[in-house]
PDB file of C-alpha atoms in Angstrom:
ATOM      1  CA  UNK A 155     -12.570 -22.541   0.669  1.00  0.00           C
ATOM      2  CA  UNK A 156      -8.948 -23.422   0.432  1.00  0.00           C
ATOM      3  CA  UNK A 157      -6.960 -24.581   2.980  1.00  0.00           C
ATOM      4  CA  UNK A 158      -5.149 -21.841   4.961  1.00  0.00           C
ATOM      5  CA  UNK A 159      -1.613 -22.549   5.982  1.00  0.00           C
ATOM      6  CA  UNK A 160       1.368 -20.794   7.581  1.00  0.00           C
ATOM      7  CA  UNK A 161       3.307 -18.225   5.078  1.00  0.00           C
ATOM      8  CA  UNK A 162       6.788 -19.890   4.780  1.00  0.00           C
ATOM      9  CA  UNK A 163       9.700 -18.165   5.503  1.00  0.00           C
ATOM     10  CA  UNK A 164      10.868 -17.766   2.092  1.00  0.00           C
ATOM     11  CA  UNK A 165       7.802 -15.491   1.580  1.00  0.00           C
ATOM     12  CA  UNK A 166       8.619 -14.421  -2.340  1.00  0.00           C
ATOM     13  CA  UNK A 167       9.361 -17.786  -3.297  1.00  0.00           C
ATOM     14  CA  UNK A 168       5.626 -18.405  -3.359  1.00  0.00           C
ATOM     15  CA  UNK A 169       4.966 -15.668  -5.892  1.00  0.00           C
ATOM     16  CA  UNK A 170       8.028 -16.026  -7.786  1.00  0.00           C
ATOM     17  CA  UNK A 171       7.496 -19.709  -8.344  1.00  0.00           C
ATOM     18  CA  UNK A 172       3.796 -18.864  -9.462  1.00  0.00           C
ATOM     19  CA  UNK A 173       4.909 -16.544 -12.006  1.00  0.00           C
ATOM     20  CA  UNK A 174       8.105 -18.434 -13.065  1.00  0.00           C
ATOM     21  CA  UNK A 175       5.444 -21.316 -13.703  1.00  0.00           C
ATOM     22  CA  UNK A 176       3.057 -18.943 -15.845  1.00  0.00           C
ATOM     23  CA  UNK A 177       6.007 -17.816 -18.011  1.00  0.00           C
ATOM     24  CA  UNK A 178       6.627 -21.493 -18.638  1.00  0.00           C
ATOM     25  CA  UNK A 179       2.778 -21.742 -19.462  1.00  0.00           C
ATOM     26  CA  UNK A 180       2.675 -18.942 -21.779  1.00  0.00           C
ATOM     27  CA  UNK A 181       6.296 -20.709 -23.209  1.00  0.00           C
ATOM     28  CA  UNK A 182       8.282 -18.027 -22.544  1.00  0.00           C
ATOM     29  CA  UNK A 183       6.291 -15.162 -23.411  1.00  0.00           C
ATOM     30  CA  UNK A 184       6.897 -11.673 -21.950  1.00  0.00           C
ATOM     31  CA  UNK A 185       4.368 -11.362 -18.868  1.00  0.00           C
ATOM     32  CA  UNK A 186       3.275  -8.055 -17.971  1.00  0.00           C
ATOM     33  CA  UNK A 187       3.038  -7.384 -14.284  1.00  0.00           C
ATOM     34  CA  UNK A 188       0.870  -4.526 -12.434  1.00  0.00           C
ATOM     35  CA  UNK A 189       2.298  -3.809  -9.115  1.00  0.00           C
ATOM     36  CA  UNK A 190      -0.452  -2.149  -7.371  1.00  0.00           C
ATOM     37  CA  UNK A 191       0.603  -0.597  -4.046  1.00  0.00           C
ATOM     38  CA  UNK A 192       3.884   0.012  -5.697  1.00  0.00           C
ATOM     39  CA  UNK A 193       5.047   2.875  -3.024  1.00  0.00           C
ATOM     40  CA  UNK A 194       5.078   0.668   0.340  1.00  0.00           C
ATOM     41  CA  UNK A 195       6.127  -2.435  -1.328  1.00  0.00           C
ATOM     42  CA  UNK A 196       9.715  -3.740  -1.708  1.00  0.00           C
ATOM     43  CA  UNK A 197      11.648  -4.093  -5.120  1.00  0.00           C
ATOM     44  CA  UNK A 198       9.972  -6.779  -7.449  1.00  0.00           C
ATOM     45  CA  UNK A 199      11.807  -9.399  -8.627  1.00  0.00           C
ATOM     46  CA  UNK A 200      11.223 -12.029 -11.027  1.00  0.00           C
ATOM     47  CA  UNK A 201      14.839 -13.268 -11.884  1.00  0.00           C
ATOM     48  CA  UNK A 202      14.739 -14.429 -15.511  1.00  0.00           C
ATOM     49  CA  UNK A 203      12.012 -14.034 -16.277  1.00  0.00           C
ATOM     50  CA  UNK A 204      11.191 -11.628 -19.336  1.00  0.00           C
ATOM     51  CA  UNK A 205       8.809  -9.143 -17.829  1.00  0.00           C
ATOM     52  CA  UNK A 206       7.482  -5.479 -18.243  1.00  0.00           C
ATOM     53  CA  UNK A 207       6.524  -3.927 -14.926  1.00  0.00           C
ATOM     54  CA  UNK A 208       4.212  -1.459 -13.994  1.00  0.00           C
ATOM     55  CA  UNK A 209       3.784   0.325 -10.915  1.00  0.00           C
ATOM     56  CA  UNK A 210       0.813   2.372  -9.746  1.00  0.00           C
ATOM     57  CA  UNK A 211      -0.322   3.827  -6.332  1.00  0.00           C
ATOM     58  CA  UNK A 212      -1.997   7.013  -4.743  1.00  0.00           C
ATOM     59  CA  UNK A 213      -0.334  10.386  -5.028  1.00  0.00           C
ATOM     60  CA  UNK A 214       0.612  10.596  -1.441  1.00  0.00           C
ATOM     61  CA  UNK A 215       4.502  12.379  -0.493  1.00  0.00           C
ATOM     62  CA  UNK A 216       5.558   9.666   1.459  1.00  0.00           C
ATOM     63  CA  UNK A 217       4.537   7.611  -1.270  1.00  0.00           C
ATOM     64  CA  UNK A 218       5.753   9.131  -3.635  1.00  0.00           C
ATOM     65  CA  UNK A 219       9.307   9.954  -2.557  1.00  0.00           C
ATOM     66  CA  UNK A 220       9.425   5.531  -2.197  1.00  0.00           C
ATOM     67  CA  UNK A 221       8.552   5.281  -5.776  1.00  0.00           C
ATOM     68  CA  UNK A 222      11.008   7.889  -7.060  1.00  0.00           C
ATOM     69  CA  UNK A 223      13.389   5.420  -5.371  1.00  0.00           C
ATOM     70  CA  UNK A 224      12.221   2.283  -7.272  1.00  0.00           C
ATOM     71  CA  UNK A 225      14.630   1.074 -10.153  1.00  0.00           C
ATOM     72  CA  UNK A 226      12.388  -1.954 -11.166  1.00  0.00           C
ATOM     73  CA  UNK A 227       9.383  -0.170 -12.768  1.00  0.00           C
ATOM     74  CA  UNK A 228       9.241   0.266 -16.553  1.00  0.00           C
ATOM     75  CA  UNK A 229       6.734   2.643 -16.072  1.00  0.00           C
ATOM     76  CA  UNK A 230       4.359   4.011 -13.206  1.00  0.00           C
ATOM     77  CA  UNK A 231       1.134   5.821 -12.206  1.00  0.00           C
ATOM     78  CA  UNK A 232       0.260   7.896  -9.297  1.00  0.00           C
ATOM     79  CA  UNK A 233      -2.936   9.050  -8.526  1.00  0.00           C
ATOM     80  CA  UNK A 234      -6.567   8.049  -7.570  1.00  0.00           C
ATOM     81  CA  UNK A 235      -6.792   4.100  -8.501  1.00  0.00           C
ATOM     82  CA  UNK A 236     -10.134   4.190  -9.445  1.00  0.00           C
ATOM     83  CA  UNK A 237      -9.255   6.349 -12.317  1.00  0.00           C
ATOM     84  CA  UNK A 238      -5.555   4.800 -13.086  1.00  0.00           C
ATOM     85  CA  UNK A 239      -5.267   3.418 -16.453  1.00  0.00           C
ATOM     86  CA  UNK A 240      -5.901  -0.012 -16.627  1.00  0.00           C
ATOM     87  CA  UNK A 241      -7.195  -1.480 -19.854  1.00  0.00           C
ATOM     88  CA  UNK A 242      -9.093  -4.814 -20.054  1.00  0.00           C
ATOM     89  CA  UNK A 243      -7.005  -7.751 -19.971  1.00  0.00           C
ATOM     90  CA  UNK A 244      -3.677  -5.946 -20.263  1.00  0.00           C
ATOM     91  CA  UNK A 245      -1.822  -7.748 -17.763  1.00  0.00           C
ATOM     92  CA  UNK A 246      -0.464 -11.195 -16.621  1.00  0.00           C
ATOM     93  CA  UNK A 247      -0.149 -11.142 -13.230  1.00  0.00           C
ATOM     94  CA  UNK A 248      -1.254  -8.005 -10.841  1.00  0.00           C
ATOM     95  CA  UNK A 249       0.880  -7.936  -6.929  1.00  0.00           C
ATOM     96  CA  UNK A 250      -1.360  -6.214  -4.824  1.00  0.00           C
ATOM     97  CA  UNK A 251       0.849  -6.053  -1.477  1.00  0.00           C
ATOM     98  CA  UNK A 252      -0.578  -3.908   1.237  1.00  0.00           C
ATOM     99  CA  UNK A 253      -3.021  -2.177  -0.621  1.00  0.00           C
ATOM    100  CA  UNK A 254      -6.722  -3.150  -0.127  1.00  0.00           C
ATOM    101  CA  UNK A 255      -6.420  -2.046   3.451  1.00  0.00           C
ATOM    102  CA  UNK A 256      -5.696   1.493   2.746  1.00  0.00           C
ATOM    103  CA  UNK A 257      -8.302   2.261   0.319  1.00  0.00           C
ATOM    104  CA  UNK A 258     -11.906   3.345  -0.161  1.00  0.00           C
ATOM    105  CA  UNK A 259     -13.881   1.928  -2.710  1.00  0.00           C
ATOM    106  CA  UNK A 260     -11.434  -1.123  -2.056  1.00  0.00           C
ATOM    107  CA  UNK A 261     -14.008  -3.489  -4.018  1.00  0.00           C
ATOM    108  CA  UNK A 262     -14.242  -1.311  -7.106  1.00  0.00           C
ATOM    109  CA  UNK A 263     -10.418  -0.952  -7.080  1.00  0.00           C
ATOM    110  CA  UNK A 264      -9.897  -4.497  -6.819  1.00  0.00           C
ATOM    111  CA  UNK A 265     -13.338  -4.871 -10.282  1.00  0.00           C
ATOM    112  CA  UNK A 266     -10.600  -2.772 -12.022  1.00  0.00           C
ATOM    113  CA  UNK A 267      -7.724  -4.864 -11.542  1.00  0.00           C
ATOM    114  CA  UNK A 268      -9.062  -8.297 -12.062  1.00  0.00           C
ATOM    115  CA  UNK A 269     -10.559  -6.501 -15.549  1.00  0.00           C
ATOM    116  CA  UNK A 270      -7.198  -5.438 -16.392  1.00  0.00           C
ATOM    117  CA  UNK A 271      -5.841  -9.506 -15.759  1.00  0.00           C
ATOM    118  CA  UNK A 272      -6.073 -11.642 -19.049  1.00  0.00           C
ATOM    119  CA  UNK A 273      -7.886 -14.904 -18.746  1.00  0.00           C
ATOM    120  CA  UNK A 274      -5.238 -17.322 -16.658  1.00  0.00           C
ATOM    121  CA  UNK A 275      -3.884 -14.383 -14.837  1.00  0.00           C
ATOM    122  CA  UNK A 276      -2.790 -14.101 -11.510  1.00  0.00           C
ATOM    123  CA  UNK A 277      -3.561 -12.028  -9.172  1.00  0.00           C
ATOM    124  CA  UNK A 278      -1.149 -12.350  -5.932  1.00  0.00           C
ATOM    125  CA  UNK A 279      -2.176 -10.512  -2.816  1.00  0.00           C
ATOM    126  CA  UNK A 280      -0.682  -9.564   0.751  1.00  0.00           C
ATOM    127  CA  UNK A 281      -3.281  -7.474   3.094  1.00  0.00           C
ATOM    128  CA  UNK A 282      -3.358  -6.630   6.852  1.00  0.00           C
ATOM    129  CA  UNK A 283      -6.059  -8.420   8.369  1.00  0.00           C
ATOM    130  CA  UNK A 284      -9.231  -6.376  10.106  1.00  0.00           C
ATOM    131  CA  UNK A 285     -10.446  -9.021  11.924  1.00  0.00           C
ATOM    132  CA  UNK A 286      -7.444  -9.503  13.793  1.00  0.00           C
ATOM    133  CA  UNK A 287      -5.786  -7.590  16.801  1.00  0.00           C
ATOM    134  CA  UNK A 288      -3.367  -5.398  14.964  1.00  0.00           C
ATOM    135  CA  UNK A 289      -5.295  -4.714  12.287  1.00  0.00           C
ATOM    136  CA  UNK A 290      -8.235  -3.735  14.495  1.00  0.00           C
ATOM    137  CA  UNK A 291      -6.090  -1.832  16.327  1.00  0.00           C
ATOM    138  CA  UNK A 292      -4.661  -0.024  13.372  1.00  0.00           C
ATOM    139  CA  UNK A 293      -8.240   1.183  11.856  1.00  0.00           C
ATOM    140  CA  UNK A 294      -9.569   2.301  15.504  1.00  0.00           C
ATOM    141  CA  UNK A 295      -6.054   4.505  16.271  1.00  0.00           C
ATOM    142  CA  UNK A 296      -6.724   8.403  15.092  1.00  0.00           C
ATOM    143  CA  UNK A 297      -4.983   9.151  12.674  1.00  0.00           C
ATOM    144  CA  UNK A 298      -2.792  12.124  14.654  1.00  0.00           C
ATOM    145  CA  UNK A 299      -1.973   9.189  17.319  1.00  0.00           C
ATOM    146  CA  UNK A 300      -0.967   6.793  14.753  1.00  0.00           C
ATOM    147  CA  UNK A 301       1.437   9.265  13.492  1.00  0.00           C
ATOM    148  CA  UNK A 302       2.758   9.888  17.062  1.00  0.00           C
ATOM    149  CA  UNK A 303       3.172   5.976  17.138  1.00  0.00           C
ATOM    150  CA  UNK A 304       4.692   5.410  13.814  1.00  0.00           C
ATOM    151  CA  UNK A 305       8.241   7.375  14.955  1.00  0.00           C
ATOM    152  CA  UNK A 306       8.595   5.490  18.043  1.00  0.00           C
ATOM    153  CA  UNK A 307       7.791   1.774  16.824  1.00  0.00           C
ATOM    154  CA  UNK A 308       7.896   1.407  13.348  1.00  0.00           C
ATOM    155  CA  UNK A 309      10.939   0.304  12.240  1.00  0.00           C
ATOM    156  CA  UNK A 310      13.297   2.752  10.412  1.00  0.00           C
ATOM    157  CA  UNK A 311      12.467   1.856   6.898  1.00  0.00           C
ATOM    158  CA  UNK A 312       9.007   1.733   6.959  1.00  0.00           C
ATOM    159  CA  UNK A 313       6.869   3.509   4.875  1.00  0.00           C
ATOM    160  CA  UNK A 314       4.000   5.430   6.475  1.00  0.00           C
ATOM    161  CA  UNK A 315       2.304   5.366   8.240  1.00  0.00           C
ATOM    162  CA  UNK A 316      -0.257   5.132   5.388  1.00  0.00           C
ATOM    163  CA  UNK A 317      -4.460   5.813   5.809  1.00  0.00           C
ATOM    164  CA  UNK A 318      -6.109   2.696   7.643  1.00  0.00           C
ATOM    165  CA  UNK A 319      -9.342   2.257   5.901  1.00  0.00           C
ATOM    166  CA  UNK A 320     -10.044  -1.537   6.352  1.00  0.00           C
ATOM    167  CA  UNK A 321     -13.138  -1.702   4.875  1.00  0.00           C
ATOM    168  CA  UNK A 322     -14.931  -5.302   4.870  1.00  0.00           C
ATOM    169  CA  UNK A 323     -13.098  -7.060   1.907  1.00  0.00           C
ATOM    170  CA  UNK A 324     -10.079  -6.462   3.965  1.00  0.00           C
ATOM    171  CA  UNK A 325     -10.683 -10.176   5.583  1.00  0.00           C
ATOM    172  CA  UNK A 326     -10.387 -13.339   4.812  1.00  0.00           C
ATOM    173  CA  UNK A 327     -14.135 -13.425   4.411  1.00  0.00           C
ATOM    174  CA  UNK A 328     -14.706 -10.688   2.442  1.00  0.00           C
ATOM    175  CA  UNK A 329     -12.044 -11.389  -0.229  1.00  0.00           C
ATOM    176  CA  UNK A 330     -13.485 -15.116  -0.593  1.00  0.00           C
ATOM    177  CA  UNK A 331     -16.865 -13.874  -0.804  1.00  0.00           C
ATOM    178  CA  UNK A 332     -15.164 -11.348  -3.159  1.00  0.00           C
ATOM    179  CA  UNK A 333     -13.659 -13.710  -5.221  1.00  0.00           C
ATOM    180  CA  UNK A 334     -16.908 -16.181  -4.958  1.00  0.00           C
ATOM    181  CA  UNK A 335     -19.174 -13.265  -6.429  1.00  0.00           C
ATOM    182  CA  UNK A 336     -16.545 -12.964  -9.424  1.00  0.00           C
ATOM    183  CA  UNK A 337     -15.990 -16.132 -10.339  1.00  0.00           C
ATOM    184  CA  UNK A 338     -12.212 -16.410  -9.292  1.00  0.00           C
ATOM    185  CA  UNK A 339     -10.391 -19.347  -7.778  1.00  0.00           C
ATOM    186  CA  UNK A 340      -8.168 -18.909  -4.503  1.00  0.00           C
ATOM    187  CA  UNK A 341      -5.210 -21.188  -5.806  1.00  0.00           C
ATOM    188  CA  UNK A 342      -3.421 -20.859  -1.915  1.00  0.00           C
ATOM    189  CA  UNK A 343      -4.305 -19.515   0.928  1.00  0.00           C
ATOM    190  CA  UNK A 344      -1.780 -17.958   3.705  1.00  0.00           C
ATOM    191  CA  UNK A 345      -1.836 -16.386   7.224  1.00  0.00           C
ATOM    192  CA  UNK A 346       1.450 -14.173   8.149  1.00  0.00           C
ATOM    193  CA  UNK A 347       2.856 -12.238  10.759  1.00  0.00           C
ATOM    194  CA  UNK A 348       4.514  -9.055   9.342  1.00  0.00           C
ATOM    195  CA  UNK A 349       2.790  -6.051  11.265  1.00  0.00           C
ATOM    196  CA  UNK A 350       5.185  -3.325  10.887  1.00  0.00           C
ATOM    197  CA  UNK A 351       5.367  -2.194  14.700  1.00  0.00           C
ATOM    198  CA  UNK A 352       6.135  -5.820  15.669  1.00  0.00           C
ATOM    199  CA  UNK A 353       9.204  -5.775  14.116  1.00  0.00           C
ATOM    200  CA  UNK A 354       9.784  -2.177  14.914  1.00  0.00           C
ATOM    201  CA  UNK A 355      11.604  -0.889  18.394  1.00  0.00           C
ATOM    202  CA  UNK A 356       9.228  -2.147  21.066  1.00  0.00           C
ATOM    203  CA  UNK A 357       7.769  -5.185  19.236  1.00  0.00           C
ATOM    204  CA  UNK A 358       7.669  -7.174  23.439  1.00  0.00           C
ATOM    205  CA  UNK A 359       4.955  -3.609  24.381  1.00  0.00           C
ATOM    206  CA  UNK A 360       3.140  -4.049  20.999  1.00  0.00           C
ATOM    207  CA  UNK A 361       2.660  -8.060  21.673  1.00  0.00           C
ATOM    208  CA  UNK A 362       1.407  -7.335  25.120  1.00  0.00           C
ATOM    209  CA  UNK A 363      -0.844  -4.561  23.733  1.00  0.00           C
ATOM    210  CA  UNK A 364      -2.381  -6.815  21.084  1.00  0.00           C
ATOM    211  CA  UNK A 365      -2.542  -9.768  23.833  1.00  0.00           C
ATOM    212  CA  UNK A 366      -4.731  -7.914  25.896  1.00  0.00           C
ATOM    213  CA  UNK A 367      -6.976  -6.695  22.945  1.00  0.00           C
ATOM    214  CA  UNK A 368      -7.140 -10.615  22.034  1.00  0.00           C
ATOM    215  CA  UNK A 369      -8.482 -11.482  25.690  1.00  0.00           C
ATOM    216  CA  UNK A 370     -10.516  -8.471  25.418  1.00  0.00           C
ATOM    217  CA  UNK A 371     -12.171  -9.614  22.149  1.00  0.00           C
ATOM    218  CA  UNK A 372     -12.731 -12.756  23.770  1.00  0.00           C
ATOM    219  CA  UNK A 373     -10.054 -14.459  21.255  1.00  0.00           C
ATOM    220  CA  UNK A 374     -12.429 -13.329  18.469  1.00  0.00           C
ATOM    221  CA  UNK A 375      -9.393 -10.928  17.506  1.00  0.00           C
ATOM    222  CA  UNK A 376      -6.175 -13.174  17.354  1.00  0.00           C
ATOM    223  CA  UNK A 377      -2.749 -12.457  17.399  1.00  0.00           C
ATOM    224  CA  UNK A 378      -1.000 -15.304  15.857  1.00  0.00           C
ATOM    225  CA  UNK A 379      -1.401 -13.508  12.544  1.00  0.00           C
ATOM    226  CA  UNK A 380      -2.128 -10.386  11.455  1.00  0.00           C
ATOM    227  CA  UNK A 381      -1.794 -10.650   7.249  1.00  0.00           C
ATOM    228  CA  UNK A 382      -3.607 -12.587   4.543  1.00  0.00           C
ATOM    229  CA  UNK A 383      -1.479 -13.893   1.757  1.00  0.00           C
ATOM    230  CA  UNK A 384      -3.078 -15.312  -1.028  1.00  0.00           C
ATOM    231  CA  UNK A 385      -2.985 -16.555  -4.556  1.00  0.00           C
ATOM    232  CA  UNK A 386      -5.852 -15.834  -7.369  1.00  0.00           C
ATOM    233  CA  UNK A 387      -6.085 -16.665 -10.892  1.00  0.00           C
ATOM    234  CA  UNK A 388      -8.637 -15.918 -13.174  1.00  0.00           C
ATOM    235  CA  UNK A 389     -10.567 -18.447 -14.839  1.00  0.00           C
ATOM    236  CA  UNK A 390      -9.425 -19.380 -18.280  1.00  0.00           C
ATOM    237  CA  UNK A 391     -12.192 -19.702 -20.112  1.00  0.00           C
ATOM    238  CA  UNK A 392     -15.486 -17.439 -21.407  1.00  0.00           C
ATOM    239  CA  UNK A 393     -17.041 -16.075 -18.071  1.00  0.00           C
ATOM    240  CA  UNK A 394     -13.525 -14.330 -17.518  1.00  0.00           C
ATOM    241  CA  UNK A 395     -14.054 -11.677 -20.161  1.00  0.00           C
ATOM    242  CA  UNK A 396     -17.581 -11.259 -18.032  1.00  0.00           C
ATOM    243  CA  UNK A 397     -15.153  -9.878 -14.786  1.00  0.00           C
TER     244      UNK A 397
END
């Protein structure tokens, strides 16, 4: 396992410097990037690098209406991710941010994905945490209560609130075991603190809140982070055509 350290502040540094260094691998080749989760994420930059971007998420409205917004896609899907298409080893790098979480059939979305990365690929990925206080907090809430919620702490330009599935892979133990079964290498390894309602309107109530479900838990829920950032690539050699 690789060691897990603090997401710096300059958080898409990280994955701009990965793909600025693939470019220079591939010597300046276009790289074509998948942004999965494309409707809650922020614009995607790469700076100078030559790049074609796609964008593909769930037909949802609130979705939707985000993506309509986007200026940085050369071309986009929406609709059930499982059936999006995704053709073996079409892309160079695929930015999952925020996605996993919200999905059923996470796993088999995430088979498609890494089939659609060529050998050497990267696949970069931000996820809410289950095992952790907010994200336990945000897959027990109903659904009509985390509505209710979302106006009165989320901040402003949020997007959601969006379905909080959080099956197992959405850990740090299930996406290395994920990553063992496949044969992919965890290049870094990052814990974060970017829950939407803690840097909403009453982030001081939603600390307390998640303190007392950490004490609760008997610390087996922590608060100190709530995300998982990491870095994949795909093996470069035979058994990647195999994934």
């Amino acid at each position: 396992m690789s060691e897990v350290r603090w997401w710096p502040e300059t958080q898409g540094d990280v994955f701009g410097h990965r793909i600025r260094e693939l470019w220079t691998e591939q010597l300046g080749r276009r790289l074509d990037i998948l942004i999965a989760g494309c409707g809650s994420g922020e614009p995607f930059g790469v700076g100078r690098v030559d790049s074609r971007v796609t964008g593909v998420d769930e037909d949802i409205p609130v979705l939707r209406a985000s993506i309509e917004g986007r200026t940085d896609l050369d071309a986009r899907f929406l609709g059930d991710l499982r059936d999006a298409p995704l053709l073996p080893r079409t892309f160079d790098v695929v930015h999952a941010a925020f996605l996993l979480e919200r999905l059923r059939n996470a796993e088999l979305v995430l088979d498609r994905m890494v089939n659609a990365l060529r050998p050497g690929g990267l696949l970069l990925v931000r996820m809410r945490d289950r095992a952790t206080a907010y994200g336990f907090c945000d897959r027990v809430t109903p659904w009509w209560l985390r509505r209710l919620l979302w106006s009165r702490l989320a901040p402003p330009d949020a997007v959601g609130p969006l379905p909080a599935v959080y099956e197992q892979v959405a850990s740090r133990e299930g996406i290395h075991s994920y990553c063992l079964l496949r044969g992919l290498m965890i290049a870094e390894d990052y814990s974060g603190r970017s829950g939407p309602a803690l840097r909403g309107r009453h982030p001081k109530l939603v600390g307390a809140a998640l303190r007392a479900v950490e004490k609760l838990s008997g610390e087996r829920l922590p608060t100190a982070r709530d995300e998982i950032i990491l870095v994949i690539r795909k093996p470069q050699n035979h058994f990647a055509r195999l994934i």
